[in-house]
């Protein structure tokens, strides 16, 4: 901003005063016209109205003092008018805010499309796992978890796979290296199933127990269309007095209908698991062909979905070491275990298990 000093005034007649004040008013108007933004307005205020160096201060100091007494009134009137004009200019400058150019530079064009941020969503595995858990939660089951790095004792021995038993070979196990000096039961491995959490649960609480245990499990399996070395299971355990195979059948039949629709039928096929006796594989009527027979069910009309059985008394005997109430003469129970990937693949018609882990947004985006 230009800072002209205030000239001395030599003539004090009305015409001279008018001219002198008009010149100042013009200067103020020109300066005000060039103001842009609050900082400029503040500089203008200091320049004109500042108590010490302001021009008006200068005018009243020099002109008013030098004026002969008869001219003071005329000078004072014009001074007040100039001051009012400067204040008006300042108010206008502050009220106007930033200039149009400054506004245009910052402006947000609300007619443009916004930046689209992707909303996160549950992974289909998590979603299926939660769905399975809530079916059982509605039946009064609680939810438990256990460690993924497990001991041989919990993963195998307490589940009635004795050392050297051939049933161990059905679960190709990934073991933690360099533990040969430890007793077998303490050696660490990546759990091959969620069943060890049955034992951990029973050791922590006496019967009755109704619990589902979702979790990740690991096997030394090569990946193909339906196998992955890491996958998920939901384990279930129900222990109380007088639990029978009918309870098991009714519970799982209900759960399969809740997961796949009420038209689904179940059947129980004899099977073997070391920790249940008797054991069964649960098959559901093929959800693709309704049981008529198709490629998906290999023309049998049935699809095998999970394992289950009545808890083996040998398993209760291990639990009774810590919780004597697990006396197989007084209580009974059933257990089941299902693969989450397999159920998700059935529910959503997914043919490659690898799709779950590839992180491909074109796949995952379908589950938003
Ligand atoms: N643990 C079994 C597996 O991974 C699945 C299973 C079968 C769990 C029967 C159970 C059961 O609790 O009763 O192959």
PDB file of N, CA and C in Angstrom, residues 149-152 176-189:
ATOM      1  N   UNK A 149      -1.349 -72.219  17.831  1.00  0.00           N
ATOM      2  CA  UNK A 149      -0.166 -73.054  18.093  1.00  0.00           C
ATOM      3  C   UNK A 149      -0.527 -73.886  19.313  1.00  0.00           C
ATOM      4  N   UNK A 150      -0.612 -75.190  19.119  1.00  0.00           N
ATOM      5  CA  UNK A 150      -1.215 -76.066  20.120  1.00  0.00           C
ATOM      6  C   UNK A 150      -0.198 -77.140  20.523  1.00  0.00           C
ATOM      7  N   UNK A 151      -0.430 -77.769  21.646  1.00  0.00           N
ATOM      8  CA  UNK A 151       0.462 -78.872  22.021  1.00  0.00           C
ATOM      9  C   UNK A 151      -0.081 -80.181  21.454  1.00  0.00           C
ATOM     10  N   UNK A 152       0.838 -81.134  21.340  1.00  0.00           N
ATOM     11  CA  UNK A 152       0.446 -82.471  20.885  1.00  0.00           C
ATOM     12  C   UNK A 152      -0.654 -83.023  21.784  1.00  0.00           C
ATOM     13  N   UNK A 176       6.165 -77.561  14.942  1.00  0.00           N
ATOM     14  CA  UNK A 176       7.216 -76.579  15.203  1.00  0.00           C
ATOM     15  C   UNK A 176       8.532 -77.351  15.337  1.00  0.00           C
ATOM     16  N   UNK A 177       9.582 -76.850  14.675  1.00  0.00           N
ATOM     17  CA  UNK A 177      10.844 -77.592  14.586  1.00  0.00           C
ATOM     18  C   UNK A 177      11.624 -77.596  15.906  1.00  0.00           C
ATOM     19  N   UNK A 178      12.593 -78.493  15.998  1.00  0.00           N
ATOM     20  CA  UNK A 178      13.604 -78.534  17.067  1.00  0.00           C
ATOM     21  C   UNK A 178      13.011 -78.671  18.465  1.00  0.00           C
ATOM     22  N   UNK A 179      12.109 -79.648  18.635  1.00  0.00           N
ATOM     23  CA  UNK A 179      11.532 -79.858  19.971  1.00  0.00           C
ATOM     24  C   UNK A 179      11.744 -81.278  20.455  1.00  0.00           C
ATOM     25  N   UNK A 180      12.738 -81.966  19.821  1.00  0.00           N
ATOM     26  CA  UNK A 180      12.899 -83.398  20.085  1.00  0.00           C
ATOM     27  C   UNK A 180      13.169 -83.709  21.546  1.00  0.00           C
ATOM     28  N   UNK A 181      13.716 -82.734  22.278  1.00  0.00           N
ATOM     29  CA  UNK A 181      14.033 -83.024  23.680  1.00  0.00           C
ATOM     30  C   UNK A 181      12.803 -82.906  24.575  1.00  0.00           C
ATOM     31  N   UNK A 182      11.772 -82.310  24.078  1.00  0.00           N
ATOM     32  CA  UNK A 182      10.561 -82.203  24.905  1.00  0.00           C
ATOM     33  C   UNK A 182       9.790 -83.513  24.884  1.00  0.00           C
ATOM     34  N   UNK A 183       9.062 -83.810  25.968  1.00  0.00           N
ATOM     35  CA  UNK A 183       8.152 -84.959  25.923  1.00  0.00           C
ATOM     36  C   UNK A 183       7.118 -84.737  24.803  1.00  0.00           C
ATOM     37  N   UNK A 184       6.704 -85.798  24.153  1.00  0.00           N
ATOM     38  CA  UNK A 184       5.799 -85.675  23.001  1.00  0.00           C
ATOM     39  C   UNK A 184       4.578 -84.794  23.314  1.00  0.00           C
ATOM     40  N   UNK A 185       4.002 -84.992  24.478  1.00  0.00           N
ATOM     41  CA  UNK A 185       2.737 -84.302  24.781  1.00  0.00           C
ATOM     42  C   UNK A 185       2.881 -82.782  24.819  1.00  0.00           C
ATOM     43  N   UNK A 186       4.142 -82.308  25.076  1.00  0.00           N
ATOM     44  CA  UNK A 186       4.353 -80.852  25.160  1.00  0.00           C
ATOM     45  C   UNK A 186       4.813 -80.239  23.844  1.00  0.00           C
ATOM     46  N   UNK A 187       5.071 -81.080  22.849  1.00  0.00           N
ATOM     47  CA  UNK A 187       5.588 -80.511  21.599  1.00  0.00           C
ATOM     48  C   UNK A 187       4.527 -79.673  20.898  1.00  0.00           C
ATOM     49  N   UNK A 188       4.993 -78.587  20.284  1.00  0.00           N
ATOM     50  CA  UNK A 188       4.070 -77.639  19.659  1.00  0.00           C
ATOM     51  C   UNK A 188       3.838 -77.965  18.188  1.00  0.00           C
ATOM     52  N   UNK A 189       2.627 -77.695  17.762  1.00  0.00           N
ATOM     53  CA  UNK A 189       2.276 -77.877  16.359  1.00  0.00           C
ATOM     54  C   UNK A 189       1.222 -76.836  16.008  1.00  0.00           C
TER      55      UNK A 189
END
